[in-house]
PDB file of C-alpha atoms in Angstrom:
ATOM      1  CA  UNK A 297      -1.220  28.538 -30.202  1.00 53.00           C
ATOM      2  CA  UNK A 298       0.149  27.003 -26.994  1.00 50.00           C
ATOM      3  CA  UNK A 299      -1.058  23.549 -26.118  1.00 53.00           C
ATOM      4  CA  UNK A 300      -2.999  23.263 -22.922  1.00 53.00           C
ATOM      5  CA  UNK A 301      -1.931  20.184 -20.986  1.00 55.00           C
ATOM      6  CA  UNK A 302      -4.664  17.734 -20.134  1.00 54.00           C
ATOM      7  CA  UNK A 303      -5.725  17.800 -16.503  1.00 56.00           C
ATOM      8  CA  UNK A 304      -4.066  15.160 -14.387  1.00 55.00           C
ATOM      9  CA  UNK A 305      -6.302  12.285 -13.453  1.00 48.00           C
ATOM     10  CA  UNK A 306      -6.618  11.760  -9.705  1.00 50.00           C
ATOM     11  CA  UNK A 307      -4.885   8.670  -8.429  1.00 51.00           C
ATOM     12  CA  UNK A 308      -7.304   5.924  -7.593  1.00 49.00           C
ATOM     13  CA  UNK A 309      -7.403   4.752  -4.007  1.00 49.00           C
ATOM     14  CA  UNK A 310      -5.880   1.348  -3.325  1.00 54.00           C
ATOM     15  CA  UNK A 311      -8.464  -1.430  -3.333  1.00 57.00           C
ATOM     16  CA  UNK A 312      -9.550  -2.761   0.082  1.00 67.00           C
ATOM     17  CA  UNK A 313      -7.611  -5.991  -0.416  1.00 83.00           C
ATOM     18  CA  UNK A 314      -4.398  -4.013  -1.007  1.00 89.00           C
ATOM     19  CA  UNK A 315      -4.910  -2.072   2.229  1.00 90.00           C
ATOM     20  CA  UNK A 316      -5.579  -5.290   4.099  1.00 92.00           C
ATOM     21  CA  UNK A 317      -2.484  -6.910   2.581  1.00 93.00           C
ATOM     22  CA  UNK A 318      -0.422  -3.932   3.721  1.00 93.00           C
ATOM     23  CA  UNK A 319      -1.764  -4.082   7.294  1.00 94.00           C
ATOM     24  CA  UNK A 320      -1.233  -7.828   7.601  1.00 94.00           C
ATOM     25  CA  UNK A 321       2.216  -7.510   6.077  1.00 95.00           C
ATOM     26  CA  UNK A 322       3.196  -5.029   8.777  1.00 95.00           C
ATOM     27  CA  UNK A 323       1.761  -7.289  11.469  1.00 95.00           C
ATOM     28  CA  UNK A 324       3.412 -10.454  10.204  1.00 94.00           C
ATOM     29  CA  UNK A 325       6.703  -9.161   8.833  1.00 93.00           C
ATOM     30  CA  UNK A 326       7.207  -5.829  10.568  1.00 92.00           C
ATOM     31  CA  UNK A 327      10.815  -5.180  11.541  1.00 93.00           C
ATOM     32  CA  UNK A 328       9.791  -3.618  14.849  1.00 94.00           C
ATOM     33  CA  UNK A 329       6.872  -3.385  17.252  1.00 93.00           C
ATOM     34  CA  UNK A 330       6.367   0.172  16.049  1.00 93.00           C
ATOM     35  CA  UNK A 331       5.603  -1.131  12.546  1.00 95.00           C
ATOM     36  CA  UNK A 332       3.297  -3.794  13.963  1.00 95.00           C
ATOM     37  CA  UNK A 333       1.491  -1.154  16.020  1.00 94.00           C
ATOM     38  CA  UNK A 334       0.968   0.942  12.881  1.00 94.00           C
ATOM     39  CA  UNK A 335      -0.377  -2.123  11.062  1.00 94.00           C
ATOM     40  CA  UNK A 336      -2.792  -2.811  13.885  1.00 94.00           C
ATOM     41  CA  UNK A 337      -3.912   0.814  14.027  1.00 93.00           C
ATOM     42  CA  UNK A 338      -4.559   0.857  10.277  1.00 93.00           C
ATOM     43  CA  UNK A 339      -6.403  -2.462  10.419  1.00 92.00           C
ATOM     44  CA  UNK A 340      -8.677  -1.152  13.166  1.00 89.00           C
ATOM     45  CA  UNK A 341      -9.785   1.641  10.824  1.00 89.00           C
ATOM     46  CA  UNK A 342     -10.462  -0.341   7.637  1.00 88.00           C
ATOM     47  CA  UNK A 343     -11.518  -3.866   8.574  1.00 85.00           C
ATOM     48  CA  UNK A 344     -15.135  -4.713   9.321  1.00 80.00           C
ATOM     49  CA  UNK A 345     -16.095  -7.753   7.234  1.00 87.00           C
ATOM     50  CA  UNK A 346     -15.792 -11.170   8.947  1.00 89.00           C
ATOM     51  CA  UNK A 347     -13.207 -12.460   6.472  1.00 91.00           C
ATOM     52  CA  UNK A 348     -11.035  -9.404   7.082  1.00 91.00           C
ATOM     53  CA  UNK A 349     -11.382  -9.709  10.854  1.00 92.00           C
ATOM     54  CA  UNK A 350     -10.290 -13.336  10.734  1.00 94.00           C
ATOM     55  CA  UNK A 351      -7.279 -12.565   8.597  1.00 94.00           C
ATOM     56  CA  UNK A 352      -6.184  -9.708  10.856  1.00 95.00           C
ATOM     57  CA  UNK A 353      -6.721 -11.939  13.883  1.00 95.00           C
ATOM     58  CA  UNK A 354      -4.397 -14.602  12.482  1.00 95.00           C
ATOM     59  CA  UNK A 355      -1.762 -11.961  11.762  1.00 95.00           C
ATOM     60  CA  UNK A 356      -2.123  -9.913  14.934  1.00 95.00           C
ATOM     61  CA  UNK A 357      -3.043 -12.178  17.832  1.00 95.00           C
ATOM     62  CA  UNK A 358       0.498 -12.932  19.023  1.00 94.00           C
ATOM     63  CA  UNK A 359       1.290  -9.202  18.974  1.00 95.00           C
ATOM     64  CA  UNK A 360      -1.978  -8.389  20.767  1.00 95.00           C
ATOM     65  CA  UNK A 361      -1.098 -10.822  23.546  1.00 93.00           C
ATOM     66  CA  UNK A 362       2.128  -8.880  24.148  1.00 93.00           C
ATOM     67  CA  UNK A 363       0.501  -5.500  23.667  1.00 93.00           C
ATOM     68  CA  UNK A 364      -2.027  -5.957  26.492  1.00 91.00           C
ATOM     69  CA  UNK A 365       0.871  -6.556  28.898  1.00 90.00           C
ATOM     70  CA  UNK A 366       3.015  -3.632  27.696  1.00 90.00           C
ATOM     71  CA  UNK A 367       3.516  -0.635  29.999  1.00 88.00           C
ATOM     72  CA  UNK A 368       2.300   2.719  28.679  1.00 86.00           C
ATOM     73  CA  UNK A 369       4.738   5.087  26.956  1.00 86.00           C
ATOM     74  CA  UNK A 370       6.537   7.363  29.443  1.00 86.00           C
ATOM     75  CA  UNK A 371       4.938  10.464  27.895  1.00 85.00           C
ATOM     76  CA  UNK A 372       1.352   9.235  28.325  1.00 80.00           C
ATOM     77  CA  UNK A 373      -0.937  12.049  29.498  1.00 76.00           C
ATOM     78  CA  UNK A 374      -4.308  11.624  31.188  1.00 73.00           C
ATOM     79  CA  UNK A 375      -3.904   8.086  32.493  1.00 75.00           C
ATOM     80  CA  UNK A 376      -4.624   4.831  30.792  1.00 83.00           C
ATOM     81  CA  UNK A 377      -2.451   2.864  28.411  1.00 88.00           C
ATOM     82  CA  UNK A 378      -2.759   3.579  24.664  1.00 89.00           C
ATOM     83  CA  UNK A 379      -1.189   0.226  23.788  1.00 91.00           C
ATOM     84  CA  UNK A 380      -3.671  -1.710  25.899  1.00 91.00           C
ATOM     85  CA  UNK A 381      -6.526   0.525  24.721  1.00 91.00           C
ATOM     86  CA  UNK A 382      -5.883  -0.311  21.053  1.00 92.00           C
ATOM     87  CA  UNK A 383      -5.529  -4.019  21.846  1.00 93.00           C
ATOM     88  CA  UNK A 384      -8.851  -4.004  23.712  1.00 93.00           C
ATOM     89  CA  UNK A 385     -10.585  -2.136  20.898  1.00 93.00           C
ATOM     90  CA  UNK A 386      -9.364  -4.685  18.344  1.00 94.00           C
ATOM     91  CA  UNK A 387     -10.287  -7.619  20.593  1.00 95.00           C
ATOM     92  CA  UNK A 388     -13.760  -6.136  21.040  1.00 93.00           C
ATOM     93  CA  UNK A 389     -14.095  -6.258  17.245  1.00 93.00           C
ATOM     94  CA  UNK A 390     -12.802  -9.835  17.068  1.00 94.00           C
ATOM     95  CA  UNK A 391     -15.350 -11.190  19.542  1.00 93.00           C
ATOM     96  CA  UNK A 392     -18.236  -9.866  17.441  1.00 92.00           C
ATOM     97  CA  UNK A 393     -17.451 -12.666  14.963  1.00 93.00           C
ATOM     98  CA  UNK A 394     -18.990 -16.058  15.795  1.00 92.00           C
ATOM     99  CA  UNK A 395     -15.950 -17.986  14.587  1.00 94.00           C
ATOM    100  CA  UNK A 396     -13.368 -15.876  16.401  1.00 94.00           C
ATOM    101  CA  UNK A 397     -15.275 -15.695  19.683  1.00 92.00           C
ATOM    102  CA  UNK A 398     -15.149 -19.488  19.966  1.00 92.00           C
ATOM    103  CA  UNK A 399     -11.386 -19.816  19.378  1.00 94.00           C
ATOM    104  CA  UNK A 400      -9.419 -20.754  22.482  1.00 94.00           C
ATOM    105  CA  UNK A 401      -6.472 -18.501  21.591  1.00 95.00           C
ATOM    106  CA  UNK A 402      -8.738 -15.471  21.128  1.00 95.00           C
ATOM    107  CA  UNK A 403     -10.511 -16.183  24.417  1.00 94.00           C
ATOM    108  CA  UNK A 404      -7.189 -16.561  26.237  1.00 94.00           C
ATOM    109  CA  UNK A 405      -6.029 -13.191  24.880  1.00 94.00           C
ATOM    110  CA  UNK A 406      -9.359 -11.595  25.821  1.00 93.00           C
ATOM    111  CA  UNK A 407      -9.120 -12.886  29.378  1.00 93.00           C
ATOM    112  CA  UNK A 408      -5.489 -11.726  29.646  1.00 92.00           C
ATOM    113  CA  UNK A 409      -6.563  -8.261  28.512  1.00 91.00           C
ATOM    114  CA  UNK A 410      -9.340  -8.251  31.104  1.00 89.00           C
ATOM    115  CA  UNK A 411      -6.886  -9.286  33.800  1.00 89.00           C
ATOM    116  CA  UNK A 412      -4.563  -6.426  32.821  1.00 88.00           C
ATOM    117  CA  UNK A 413      -7.378  -3.875  33.119  1.00 87.00           C
ATOM    118  CA  UNK A 414      -8.631  -5.279  36.418  1.00 84.00           C
ATOM    119  CA  UNK A 415      -5.096  -5.045  37.760  1.00 79.00           C
ATOM    120  CA  UNK A 416      -4.757  -1.481  36.494  1.00 63.00           C
ATOM    121  CA  UNK A 417      -7.620  -0.200  38.658  1.00 61.00           C
ATOM    122  CA  UNK A 418      -8.078   3.556  38.419  1.00 57.00           C
ATOM    123  CA  UNK A 419      -5.319   3.825  35.816  1.00 77.00           C
ATOM    124  CA  UNK A 420      -7.637   2.445  33.119  1.00 82.00           C
ATOM    125  CA  UNK A 421      -9.595   4.938  31.031  1.00 85.00           C
ATOM    126  CA  UNK A 422     -13.334   4.837  30.431  1.00 84.00           C
ATOM    127  CA  UNK A 423     -12.773   3.449  26.922  1.00 88.00           C
ATOM    128  CA  UNK A 424     -10.554   0.669  28.277  1.00 88.00           C
ATOM    129  CA  UNK A 425     -13.116  -0.218  30.938  1.00 86.00           C
ATOM    130  CA  UNK A 426     -15.940  -0.297  28.401  1.00 88.00           C
ATOM    131  CA  UNK A 427     -14.018  -2.516  25.956  1.00 90.00           C
ATOM    132  CA  UNK A 428     -12.861  -4.693  28.846  1.00 89.00           C
ATOM    133  CA  UNK A 429     -16.486  -5.272  29.885  1.00 88.00           C
ATOM    134  CA  UNK A 430     -17.430  -6.126  26.294  1.00 90.00           C
ATOM    135  CA  UNK A 431     -14.533  -8.540  25.799  1.00 92.00           C
ATOM    136  CA  UNK A 432     -14.928 -10.293  29.144  1.00 91.00           C
ATOM    137  CA  UNK A 433     -18.692 -10.446  28.695  1.00 90.00           C
ATOM    138  CA  UNK A 434     -18.166 -12.611  25.611  1.00 91.00           C
ATOM    139  CA  UNK A 435     -15.272 -14.660  27.002  1.00 92.00           C
ATOM    140  CA  UNK A 436     -17.071 -15.625  30.208  1.00 89.00           C
ATOM    141  CA  UNK A 437     -19.997 -17.025  28.222  1.00 89.00           C
ATOM    142  CA  UNK A 438     -17.703 -19.540  26.520  1.00 89.00           C
ATOM    143  CA  UNK A 439     -16.561 -22.647  28.460  1.00 89.00           C
ATOM    144  CA  UNK A 440     -12.925 -22.178  27.415  1.00 90.00           C
ATOM    145  CA  UNK A 441     -13.006 -18.501  28.330  1.00 89.00           C
ATOM    146  CA  UNK A 442     -14.617 -19.165  31.697  1.00 87.00           C
ATOM    147  CA  UNK A 443     -12.031 -21.850  32.531  1.00 89.00           C
ATOM    148  CA  UNK A 444      -9.199 -19.492  31.564  1.00 90.00           C
ATOM    149  CA  UNK A 445     -10.724 -16.704  33.659  1.00 88.00           C
ATOM    150  CA  UNK A 446     -10.775 -19.008  36.663  1.00 86.00           C
ATOM    151  CA  UNK A 447      -7.187 -20.120  36.022  1.00 88.00           C
ATOM    152  CA  UNK A 448      -5.751 -16.593  35.938  1.00 87.00           C
ATOM    153  CA  UNK A 449      -8.000 -15.429  38.816  1.00 85.00           C
ATOM    154  CA  UNK A 450     -10.075 -12.984  36.807  1.00 86.00           C
ATOM    155  CA  UNK A 451     -13.181 -14.508  38.407  1.00 83.00           C
ATOM    156  CA  UNK A 452     -11.693 -13.855  41.840  1.00 83.00           C
ATOM    157  CA  UNK A 453     -11.035 -10.221  40.899  1.00 81.00           C
ATOM    158  CA  UNK A 454     -14.586  -9.802  39.603  1.00 81.00           C
ATOM    159  CA  UNK A 455     -16.002 -11.423  42.728  1.00 80.00           C
ATOM    160  CA  UNK A 456     -14.005  -9.012  44.889  1.00 78.00           C
ATOM    161  CA  UNK A 457     -15.230  -6.055  42.828  1.00 74.00           C
ATOM    162  CA  UNK A 458     -18.821  -7.267  43.027  1.00 73.00           C
ATOM    163  CA  UNK A 459     -18.550  -7.532  46.805  1.00 73.00           C
ATOM    164  CA  UNK A 460     -17.164  -4.002  47.169  1.00 66.00           C
ATOM    165  CA  UNK A 461     -19.427  -1.470  48.888  1.00 61.00           C
ATOM    166  CA  UNK A 462     -21.206   0.913  46.568  1.00 54.00           C
ATOM    167  CA  UNK A 463     -20.084   4.548  46.758  1.00 53.00           C
ATOM    168  CA  UNK A 464     -22.375   7.118  48.376  1.00 55.00           C
ATOM    169  CA  UNK A 465     -25.311   8.090  46.208  1.00 52.00           C
ATOM    170  CA  UNK A 466     -24.755  11.260  44.213  1.00 49.00           C
ATOM    171  CA  UNK A 467     -27.193  14.152  44.201  1.00 47.00           C
ATOM    172  CA  UNK A 468     -26.551  14.640  40.499  1.00 44.00           C
ATOM    173  CA  UNK A 469     -29.310  13.754  38.084  1.00 43.00           C
ATOM    174  CA  UNK A 470     -28.887  10.451  36.218  1.00 44.00           C
ATOM    175  CA  UNK A 471     -27.150  10.887  32.876  1.00 43.00           C
ATOM    176  CA  UNK A 472     -29.373   8.517  30.923  1.00 42.00           C
ATOM    177  CA  UNK A 473     -32.752   6.880  31.116  1.00 42.00           C
ATOM    178  CA  UNK A 474     -32.821   3.284  32.403  1.00 39.00           C
ATOM    179  CA  UNK A 475     -33.740   1.990  28.947  1.00 43.00           C
ATOM    180  CA  UNK A 476     -30.745   3.717  27.364  1.00 40.00           C
ATOM    181  CA  UNK A 477     -28.415   2.458  30.087  1.00 38.00           C
ATOM    182  CA  UNK A 478     -29.634  -1.107  29.568  1.00 38.00           C
ATOM    183  CA  UNK A 479     -28.944  -0.933  25.836  1.00 40.00           C
ATOM    184  CA  UNK A 480     -25.432   0.370  26.495  1.00 41.00           C
ATOM    185  CA  UNK A 481     -24.485  -2.777  28.463  1.00 46.00           C
ATOM    186  CA  UNK A 482     -22.854  -3.125  31.892  1.00 51.00           C
ATOM    187  CA  UNK A 483     -22.102   0.224  33.481  1.00 49.00           C
ATOM    188  CA  UNK A 484     -18.445   0.964  34.095  1.00 48.00           C
ATOM    189  CA  UNK A 485     -16.912   3.628  36.248  1.00 45.00           C
ATOM    190  CA  UNK A 486     -13.491   5.024  36.862  1.00 41.00           C
ATOM    191  CA  UNK A 487     -11.938   5.664  40.215  1.00 39.00           C
ATOM    192  CA  UNK A 488     -10.983   3.328  43.011  1.00 42.00           C
ATOM    193  CA  UNK A 489     -13.632   0.783  42.030  1.00 42.00           C
ATOM    194  CA  UNK A 490     -12.030   0.260  38.611  1.00 58.00           C
ATOM    195  CA  UNK A 491     -14.436  -1.764  36.486  1.00 65.00           C
ATOM    196  CA  UNK A 492     -17.258  -1.059  38.929  1.00 65.00           C
ATOM    197  CA  UNK A 493     -19.597  -3.102  41.103  1.00 68.00           C
ATOM    198  CA  UNK A 494     -22.462  -3.123  38.607  1.00 71.00           C
ATOM    199  CA  UNK A 495     -20.298  -4.201  35.690  1.00 73.00           C
ATOM    200  CA  UNK A 496     -18.609  -6.918  37.767  1.00 70.00           C
ATOM    201  CA  UNK A 497     -21.979  -8.298  38.860  1.00 75.00           C
ATOM    202  CA  UNK A 498     -23.266  -8.231  35.288  1.00 74.00           C
ATOM    203  CA  UNK A 499     -20.209 -10.092  34.016  1.00 76.00           C
ATOM    204  CA  UNK A 500     -20.465 -12.749  36.703  1.00 73.00           C
ATOM    205  CA  UNK A 501     -24.161 -13.140  35.987  1.00 72.00           C
ATOM    206  CA  UNK A 502     -23.484 -13.480  32.280  1.00 65.00           C
ATOM    207  CA  UNK A 503     -21.044 -16.303  32.988  1.00 60.00           C
ATOM    208  CA  UNK A 504     -24.021 -18.420  34.002  1.00 53.00           C
ATOM    209  CA  UNK A 505     -22.311 -19.589  37.191  1.00 49.00           C
ATOM    210  CA  UNK A 506     -22.439 -18.929  40.907  1.00 41.00           C
ATOM    211  CA  UNK A 507     -19.424 -17.450  42.663  1.00 43.00           C
ATOM    212  CA  UNK A 508     -18.482 -19.486  45.680  1.00 41.00           C
ATOM    213  CA  UNK A 509     -16.092 -18.813  48.512  1.00 37.00           C
ATOM    214  CA  UNK A 510     -12.575 -18.239  47.263  1.00 42.00           C
ATOM    215  CA  UNK A 511     -13.741 -17.155  43.839  1.00 44.00           C
ATOM    216  CA  UNK A 512     -14.571 -20.635  42.532  1.00 44.00           C
ATOM    217  CA  UNK A 513     -17.364 -20.948  40.000  1.00 45.00           C
ATOM    218  CA  UNK A 514     -20.131 -23.511  39.891  1.00 40.00           C
ATOM    219  CA  UNK A 515     -21.006 -24.084  36.229  1.00 42.00           C
ATOM    220  CA  UNK A 516     -23.179 -26.917  34.969  1.00 41.00           C
ATOM    221  CA  UNK A 517     -23.046 -28.629  38.339  1.00 37.00           C
ATOM    222  CA  UNK A 518     -19.245 -28.735  38.429  1.00 40.00           C
ATOM    223  CA  UNK A 519     -16.858 -26.590  40.454  1.00 38.00           C
ATOM    224  CA  UNK A 520     -14.135 -25.018  38.357  1.00 42.00           C
ATOM    225  CA  UNK A 521     -11.181 -24.615  40.666  1.00 41.00           C
TER     226      UNK A 521
END
């Protein structure tokens, strides 16, 4: 009688720590930016716990700082910058952690990413604009982030956007109830206004300062020049 082979046991999935080790290894010791990008993409899909976020941040922050300034691939379709979009998405995750959102190097990277999006104008996608608003909203509420935003003229860019005339009112029905829009955070819009007047005003208001002539900010009774 022929022997029936035993069914093969399915391979067990790697434990979460092994996946995290692999991602951080690519970020820290990758032989090329392509490998680092893959490590960052994988990390964005598996990391959620604070300890994992902090480890990925330590491994990825220097690469993120370069990624937000990288031009899009030549074959990009539909506008936007996939490199910058991933960097913003990861930064938006970082600033949800109380420890990371207070680190000066994280805030500096967040402000640099915001500056890149503000400079991109209509070339930024809706996802980039939304993550930009989230990241800047956190950074501008921190003294170090606010000072960095003033230094690199992000505050001036936001002040200019906030002072832009609103576009003509549309006859279309509103897409969401006011309560839902408030829960979603500052509204962003594409087009010539980039980040949008409403989002710029909300970000400046969240900074807890008053925009003065020339884009200076009055915070705590002191002018940050």
